Amino acid sequence: MTQHVSPPRDGTGKAAPVDTRPAWKNLTAGADVRTLSLLGVLAALVLIGGITQPEAFLDTRNLQLVLTQASVIGVVTVGMTFVIMSGGIDLSVGAIVALSSVWATTVATQEYGFAGILFTAIIVGVGCGLVNGVLVAYGTMVPFIATLAMLASARGLALQITDGRTQVVTVPSVLDLAERDWYVLGIPPLVLVFAAVTVIGWLVLNRTTFGRRTVAVGGNPEAARLAGIDVRRQRLYLYLLSGLCCGIAAFLLISLAGSGQNTNGNLYELDAIAAAIIGGTLLSGGRGTIVGSVLGVLIFTTITNIFALNNLETAVQQIAKGAIIVAAVLVQRRTASTH
């Protein structure tokens, strides 16, 4: 016998409206609103820069500089977005960038040329990510504590390697990446690397089972486990991914600065987390977009550039960044309640 189920009703006794749109369309609509909001903020910043310093800000070289500076922290942010979406956090990204950069610029490493520097930067980053992943996934340590310990250890080791001195890069092929002669259609090679990492990150998150597992683990770890996902292994992979991004970013920073220093990557963890948050990534996990995170990076980099061109104090710049973070979070909450 078939049981008739009446539709849900609101307080007035009328049938409550039912959203018949598929869940993925609801999610897409919310993402579109967030993306358009971020694009609006970025456009407003470009307008402000064009009004206050039209010749300096809109100069091609300055725009190339903005994109180049965004590339290093942008690569780190892509990895951070995956980690936060899984419900974790990585406070050690800046220290890993520093350790990777100084280890890859030692005299012994530079003897192996371009390949030696690139390989060392990446392998050190992945190694640090492996330690973080093992501690969090299999050592059941809170991500905040595990990565905080890595932050302190990596910074200390970087200082020990350099003894507080700057390690100058003497490999021409590495330094050439930052030269204008190597630009492709006016685009710096570092920006092309950032674009490639962004595209790969987007594809992995939105078109692979790895991305779906990341969202599932961040949304509800227990439900993900019951669905057959190896939660611990997934978290390990995510910290490995974050370490890989740190290694790539370290190499980009080496070619840009022409040196390795123990102070490299200072406060990168805060910038990456902030960019991911204003891009729509929830700190509690389960939601986030690579495009939003990249827009967050561009917004912060543009703010820094505008303030530098107008000779404004760093304190005011930090206040502006804080206000943008608060505004972005409020927009996200409103978007979430609407959709």
C-alpha positions as a Python dict, from the first residue, in 0.01 Angstrom:
ca = {
    (1, 'M'): (0, 0, 0),
    (2, 'T'): (143, 337, -105),
    (3, 'Q'): (162, 600, 169),
    (4, 'H'): (91, 957, 62),
    (5, 'V'): (337, 1210, 204),
    (6, 'S'): (210, 1567, 222),
    (7, 'P'): (448, 1846, 132),
    (8, 'P'): (607, 2045, 416),
    (9, 'R'): (409, 2348, 530),
    (10, 'D'): (513, 2678, 683),
    (11, 'G'): (361, 2850, 986),
    (12, 'T'): (54, 2970, 793),
    (13, 'G'): (-44, 2622, 684),
    (14, 'K'): (52, 2682, 324),
    (15, 'A'): (285, 2453, 141),
    (16, 'A'): (643, 2567, 189),
    (17, 'P'): (832, 2648, -132),
    (18, 'V'): (1058, 2368, -243),
    (19, 'D'): (1387, 2442, -418),
    (20, 'T'): (1387, 2201, -711),
    (21, 'R'): (1729, 2306, -840),
    (22, 'P'): (2001, 2042, -821),
    (23, 'A'): (2246, 2085, -534),
    (24, 'W'): (2537, 2153, -768),
    (25, 'K'): (2346, 2447, -921),
    (26, 'N'): (2289, 2597, -576),
    (27, 'L'): (2659, 2564, -501),
    (28, 'T'): (2753, 2716, -837),
    (29, 'A'): (2521, 3009, -782),
    (30, 'G'): (2678, 3080, -443),
    (31, 'A'): (3026, 3052, -588),
    (32, 'D'): (2935, 3293, -868),
    (33, 'V'): (2817, 3555, -620),
    (34, 'R'): (3138, 3525, -417),
    (35, 'T'): (3354, 3542, -727),
    (36, 'L'): (3171, 3846, -860),
    (37, 'S'): (3207, 4016, -521),
    (38, 'L'): (3583, 3956, -522),
    (39, 'L'): (3613, 4075, -881),
    (40, 'G'): (3425, 4390, -779),
    (41, 'V'): (3670, 4454, -494),
    (42, 'L'): (3967, 4396, -726),
    (43, 'A'): (3821, 4625, -990),
    (44, 'A'): (3764, 4896, -726),
    (45, 'L'): (4127, 4867, -615),
    (46, 'V'): (4250, 4896, -974),
    (47, 'L'): (4032, 5203, -1015),
    (48, 'I'): (4173, 5356, -696),
    (49, 'G'): (4527, 5284, -810),
    (50, 'G'): (4456, 5433, -1151),
    (51, 'I'): (4314, 5750, -996),
    (52, 'T'): (4576, 5808, -726),
    (53, 'Q'): (4883, 5712, -931),
    (54, 'P'): (4770, 5680, -1295),
    (55, 'E'): (5114, 5684, -1457),
    (56, 'A'): (5292, 5464, -1204),
    (57, 'F'): (5015, 5212, -1125),
    (58, 'L'): (4894, 5151, -1481),
    (59, 'D'): (5247, 5122, -1617),
    (60, 'T'): (5307, 4782, -1777),
    (61, 'R'): (5613, 4715, -1566),
    (62, 'N'): (5422, 4786, -1245),
    (63, 'L'): (5140, 4551, -1342),
    (64, 'Q'): (5398, 4284, -1424),
    (65, 'L'): (5554, 4343, -1083),
    (66, 'V'): (5218, 4300, -909),
    (67, 'L'): (5157, 3968, -1085),
    (68, 'T'): (5511, 3849, -1016),
    (69, 'Q'): (5484, 3928, -645),
    (70, 'A'): (5146, 3755, -632),
    (71, 'S'): (5293, 3442, -791),
    (72, 'V'): (5503, 3331, -494),
    (73, 'I'): (5238, 3366, -225),
    (74, 'G'): (4976, 3253, -476),
    (75, 'V'): (5135, 2911, -522),
    (76, 'V'): (5148, 2872, -143),
    (77, 'T'): (4781, 2973, -118),
    (78, 'V'): (4672, 2702, -362),
    (79, 'G'): (4818, 2438, -133),
    (80, 'M'): (4676, 2610, 175),
    (81, 'T'): (4327, 2610, 21),
    (82, 'F'): (4329, 2231, -8),
    (83, 'V'): (4445, 2191, 353),
    (84, 'I'): (4183, 2429, 495),
    (85, 'M'): (3908, 2267, 288),
    (86, 'S'): (3990, 1938, 458),
    (87, 'G'): (3935, 2100, 798),
    (88, 'G'): (4306, 2143, 870),
    (89, 'I'): (4548, 2434, 888),
    (90, 'D'): (4915, 2481, 803),
    (91, 'L'): (5099, 2749, 999),
    (92, 'S'): (5438, 2632, 875),
    (93, 'V'): (5420, 2731, 506),
    (94, 'G'): (5631, 3045, 547),
    (95, 'A'): (5899, 2861, 743),
    (96, 'I'): (5900, 2577, 488),
    (97, 'V'): (5954, 2831, 209),
    (98, 'A'): (6245, 2976, 405),
    (99, 'L'): (6404, 2636, 475),
    (100, 'S'): (6359, 2523, 115),
    (101, 'S'): (6511, 2844, -20),
    (102, 'V'): (6823, 2834, 199),
    (103, 'W'): (6880, 2460, 155),
    (104, 'A'): (6852, 2498, -221),
    (105, 'T'): (7100, 2789, -233),
    (106, 'T'): (7390, 2639, -39),
    (107, 'V'): (7721, 2628, -225),
    (108, 'A'): (7705, 2248, -246),
    (109, 'T'): (7356, 2255, -400),
    (110, 'Q'): (7436, 2529, -651),
    (111, 'E'): (7713, 2312, -795),
    (112, 'Y'): (7437, 2101, -952),
    (113, 'G'): (7295, 2403, -1132),
    (114, 'F'): (6932, 2474, -1218),
    (115, 'A'): (6811, 2117, -1171),
    (116, 'G'): (6987, 2082, -836),
    (117, 'I'): (6830, 2398, -695),
    (118, 'L'): (6482, 2311, -822),
    (119, 'F'): (6499, 1951, -701),
    (120, 'T'): (6628, 2049, -356),
    (121, 'A'): (6364, 2318, -305),
    (122, 'I'): (6084, 2078, -394),
    (123, 'I'): (6216, 1777, -202),
    (124, 'V'): (6267, 1984, 115),
    (125, 'G'): (5914, 2123, 86),
    (126, 'V'): (5764, 1778, 31),
    (127, 'G'): (5972, 1637, 319),
    (128, 'C'): (5838, 1899, 559),
    (129, 'G'): (5486, 1833, 432),
    (130, 'L'): (5538, 1463, 495),
    (131, 'V'): (5634, 1529, 858),
    (132, 'N'): (5327, 1751, 904),
    (133, 'G'): (5102, 1491, 742),
    (134, 'V'): (5232, 1204, 952),
    (135, 'L'): (5194, 1401, 1274),
    (136, 'V'): (4841, 1513, 1190),
    (137, 'A'): (4703, 1203, 1018),
    (138, 'Y'): (4875, 919, 1200),
    (139, 'G'): (5003, 1091, 1515),
    (140, 'T'): (4652, 1235, 1574),
    (141, 'M'): (4805, 1572, 1662),
    (142, 'V'): (4596, 1886, 1628),
    (143, 'P'): (4700, 2052, 1297),
    (144, 'F'): (4756, 2385, 1474),
    (145, 'I'): (5010, 2230, 1715),
    (146, 'A'): (5183, 2006, 1460),
    (147, 'T'): (5237, 2282, 1205),
    (148, 'L'): (5332, 2532, 1476),
    (149, 'A'): (5608, 2293, 1580),
    (150, 'M'): (5720, 2266, 1217),
    (151, 'L'): (5720, 2646, 1192),
    (152, 'A'): (5962, 2678, 1483),
    (153, 'S'): (6181, 2387, 1372),
    (154, 'A'): (6206, 2494, 1007),
    (155, 'R'): (6287, 2852, 1099),
    (156, 'G'): (6554, 2734, 1340),
    (157, 'L'): (6710, 2499, 1086),
    (158, 'A'): (6706, 2770, 819),
    (159, 'L'): (6890, 3004, 1057),
    (160, 'Q'): (7143, 2735, 1139),
    (161, 'I'): (7215, 2665, 772),
    (162, 'T'): (7268, 3030, 681),
    (163, 'D'): (7416, 3142, 1014),
    (164, 'G'): (7214, 3458, 957),
    (165, 'R'): (7385, 3538, 625),
    (166, 'T'): (7235, 3582, 280),
    (167, 'Q'): (7320, 3304, 32),
    (168, 'V'): (7366, 3461, -311),
    (169, 'V'): (7262, 3259, -616),
    (170, 'T'): (7533, 3231, -882),
    (171, 'V'): (7351, 3009, -1134),
    (172, 'P'): (7264, 3228, -1436),
    (173, 'S'): (6980, 3005, -1562),
    (174, 'V'): (6793, 3051, -1232),
    (175, 'L'): (6841, 3427, -1225),
    (176, 'D'): (6734, 3458, -1590),
    (177, 'L'): (6377, 3361, -1499),
    (178, 'A'): (6326, 3706, -1348),
    (179, 'E'): (6478, 3891, -1646),
    (180, 'R'): (6258, 4068, -1901),
    (181, 'D'): (6431, 3890, -2187),
    (182, 'W'): (6263, 3569, -2073),
    (183, 'Y'): (5910, 3711, -2067),
    (184, 'V'): (5660, 3527, -2288),
    (185, 'L'): (5433, 3775, -2468),
    (186, 'G'): (5505, 4023, -2191),
    (187, 'I'): (5422, 3772, -1916),
    (188, 'P'): (5696, 3688, -1661),
    (189, 'P'): (5783, 3316, -1637),
    (190, 'L'): (5699, 3318, -1265),
    (191, 'V'): (5344, 3426, -1348),
    (192, 'L'): (5315, 3143, -1600),
    (193, 'V'): (5419, 2895, -1331),
    (194, 'F'): (5159, 3043, -1095),
    (195, 'A'): (4894, 3016, -1368),
    (196, 'A'): (4987, 2653, -1431),
    (197, 'V'): (4967, 2566, -1060),
    (198, 'T'): (4630, 2741, -1039),
    (199, 'V'): (4486, 2553, -1337),
    (200, 'I'): (4615, 2219, -1210),
    (201, 'G'): (4480, 2294, -862),
    (202, 'W'): (4138, 2382, -1006),
    (203, 'L'): (4127, 2064, -1213),
    (204, 'V'): (4232, 1847, -919),
    (205, 'L'): (3972, 2004, -690),
    (206, 'N'): (3680, 2008, -934),
    (207, 'R'): (3743, 1721, -1174),
    (208, 'T'): (3901, 1439, -973),
    (209, 'T'): (3804, 1201, -695),
    (210, 'F'): (4090, 1351, -492),
    (211, 'G'): (3909, 1684, -488),
    (212, 'R'): (3578, 1525, -393),
    (213, 'R'): (3744, 1332, -113),
    (214, 'T'): (3902, 1652, 17),
    (215, 'V'): (3562, 1821, 35),
    (216, 'A'): (3407, 1513, 196),
    (217, 'V'): (3677, 1490, 464),
    (218, 'G'): (3640, 1858, 544),
    (219, 'G'): (3261, 1848, 551),
    (220, 'N'): (3220, 1540, 771),
    (221, 'P'): (3522, 1315, 842),
    (222, 'E'): (3313, 1039, 999),
    (223, 'A'): (3071, 1027, 708),
    (224, 'A'): (3367, 1022, 471),
    (225, 'R'): (3516, 728, 661),
    (226, 'L'): (3188, 537, 648),
    (227, 'A'): (3175, 605, 273),
    (228, 'G'): (3503, 420, 233),
    (229, 'I'): (3747, 711, 222),
    (230, 'D'): (4077, 661, 401),
    (231, 'V'): (4065, 988, 593),
    (232, 'R'): (4414, 961, 740),
    (233, 'R'): (4577, 891, 405),
    (234, 'Q'): (4384, 1176, 243),
    (235, 'R'): (4507, 1420, 507),
    (236, 'L'): (4863, 1297, 458),
    (237, 'Y'): (4837, 1362, 85),
    (238, 'L'): (4702, 1712, 147),
    (239, 'Y'): (4997, 1814, 364),
    (240, 'L'): (5230, 1664, 104),
    (241, 'L'): (5056, 1884, -153),
    (242, 'S'): (5100, 2189, 68),
    (243, 'G'): (5469, 2110, 108),
    (244, 'L'): (5506, 2067, -268),
    (245, 'C'): (5353, 2411, -326),
    (246, 'C'): (5592, 2559, -69),
    (247, 'G'): (5888, 2404, -251),
    (248, 'I'): (5774, 2548, -585),
    (249, 'A'): (5717, 2888, -423),
    (250, 'A'): (6065, 2875, -269),
    (251, 'F'): (6220, 2821, -612),
    (252, 'L'): (6022, 3113, -755),
    (253, 'L'): (6137, 3331, -465),
    (254, 'I'): (6499, 3226, -521),
    (255, 'S'): (6485, 3331, -886),
    (256, 'L'): (6307, 3655, -799),
    (257, 'A'): (6533, 3762, -512),
    (258, 'G'): (6850, 3600, -640),
    (259, 'S'): (6930, 3467, -295),
    (260, 'G'): (6822, 3245, -10),
    (261, 'Q'): (6759, 3387, 337),
    (262, 'N'): (6628, 3248, 662),
    (263, 'T'): (6380, 3539, 673),
    (264, 'N'): (6214, 3437, 345),
    (265, 'G'): (5844, 3361, 360),
    (266, 'N'): (5786, 3577, 666),
    (267, 'L'): (5413, 3582, 752),
    (268, 'Y'): (5326, 3385, 437),
    (269, 'E'): (5105, 3163, 650),
    (270, 'L'): (4887, 3457, 752),
    (271, 'D'): (4865, 3597, 399),
    (272, 'A'): (4778, 3255, 253),
    (273, 'I'): (4512, 3185, 514),
    (274, 'A'): (4362, 3533, 473),
    (275, 'A'): (4355, 3503, 93),
    (276, 'A'): (4185, 3163, 114),
    (277, 'I'): (3928, 3290, 362),
    (278, 'I'): (3824, 3596, 164),
    (279, 'G'): (3815, 3371, -141),
    (280, 'G'): (3534, 3169, 16),
    (281, 'T'): (3717, 2885, 189),
    (282, 'L'): (3561, 2791, 523),
    (283, 'L'): (3803, 2751, 813),
    (284, 'S'): (3583, 2468, 937),
    (285, 'G'): (3637, 2286, 607),
    (286, 'G'): (3411, 2144, 341),
    (287, 'R'): (3398, 2442, 107),
    (288, 'G'): (3636, 2653, -95),
    (289, 'T'): (3743, 2756, -443),
    (290, 'I'): (4083, 2790, -608),
    (291, 'V'): (3961, 3086, -816),
    (292, 'G'): (3845, 3268, -504),
    (293, 'S'): (4177, 3210, -329),
    (294, 'V'): (4370, 3343, -630),
    (295, 'L'): (4151, 3653, -639),
    (296, 'G'): (4221, 3699, -268),
    (297, 'V'): (4596, 3691, -339),
    (298, 'L'): (4558, 3947, -618),
    (299, 'I'): (4354, 4175, -392),
    (300, 'F'): (4616, 4174, -116),
    (301, 'T'): (4904, 4219, -359),
    (302, 'T'): (4728, 4509, -529),
    (303, 'I'): (4664, 4675, -194),
    (304, 'T'): (5032, 4647, -104),
    (305, 'N'): (5133, 4796, -438),
    (306, 'I'): (4890, 5089, -414),
    (307, 'F'): (5005, 5174, -62),
    (308, 'A'): (5370, 5158, -168),
    (309, 'L'): (5313, 5386, -466),
    (310, 'N'): (5131, 5639, -247),
    (311, 'N'): (5395, 5621, 30),
    (312, 'L'): (5135, 5527, 291),
    (313, 'E'): (5225, 5369, 623),
    (314, 'T'): (5233, 4993, 662),
    (315, 'A'): (5002, 5020, 964),
    (316, 'V'): (4726, 5172, 750),
    (317, 'Q'): (4781, 4897, 493),
    (318, 'Q'): (4731, 4627, 756),
    (319, 'I'): (4413, 4796, 878),
    (320, 'A'): (4279, 4803, 522),
    (321, 'K'): (4357, 4433, 479),
    (322, 'G'): (4179, 4353, 805),
    (323, 'A'): (3872, 4549, 697),
    (324, 'I'): (3860, 4363, 365),
    (325, 'I'): (3881, 4027, 544),
    (326, 'V'): (3591, 4119, 772),
    (327, 'A'): (3384, 4249, 479),
    (328, 'A'): (3454, 3936, 274),
    (329, 'V'): (3351, 3706, 559),
    (330, 'L'): (3026, 3901, 607),
    (331, 'V'): (2951, 3870, 235),
    (332, 'Q'): (3017, 3496, 251),
    (333, 'R'): (2782, 3453, 547),
    (334, 'R'): (2511, 3646, 368),
    (335, 'T'): (2564, 3439, 54),
    (336, 'A'): (2551, 3114, 252),
    (337, 'S'): (2223, 3214, 419),
    (338, 'T'): (2070, 3314, 85),
    (339, 'H'): (2162, 2999, -105),
}
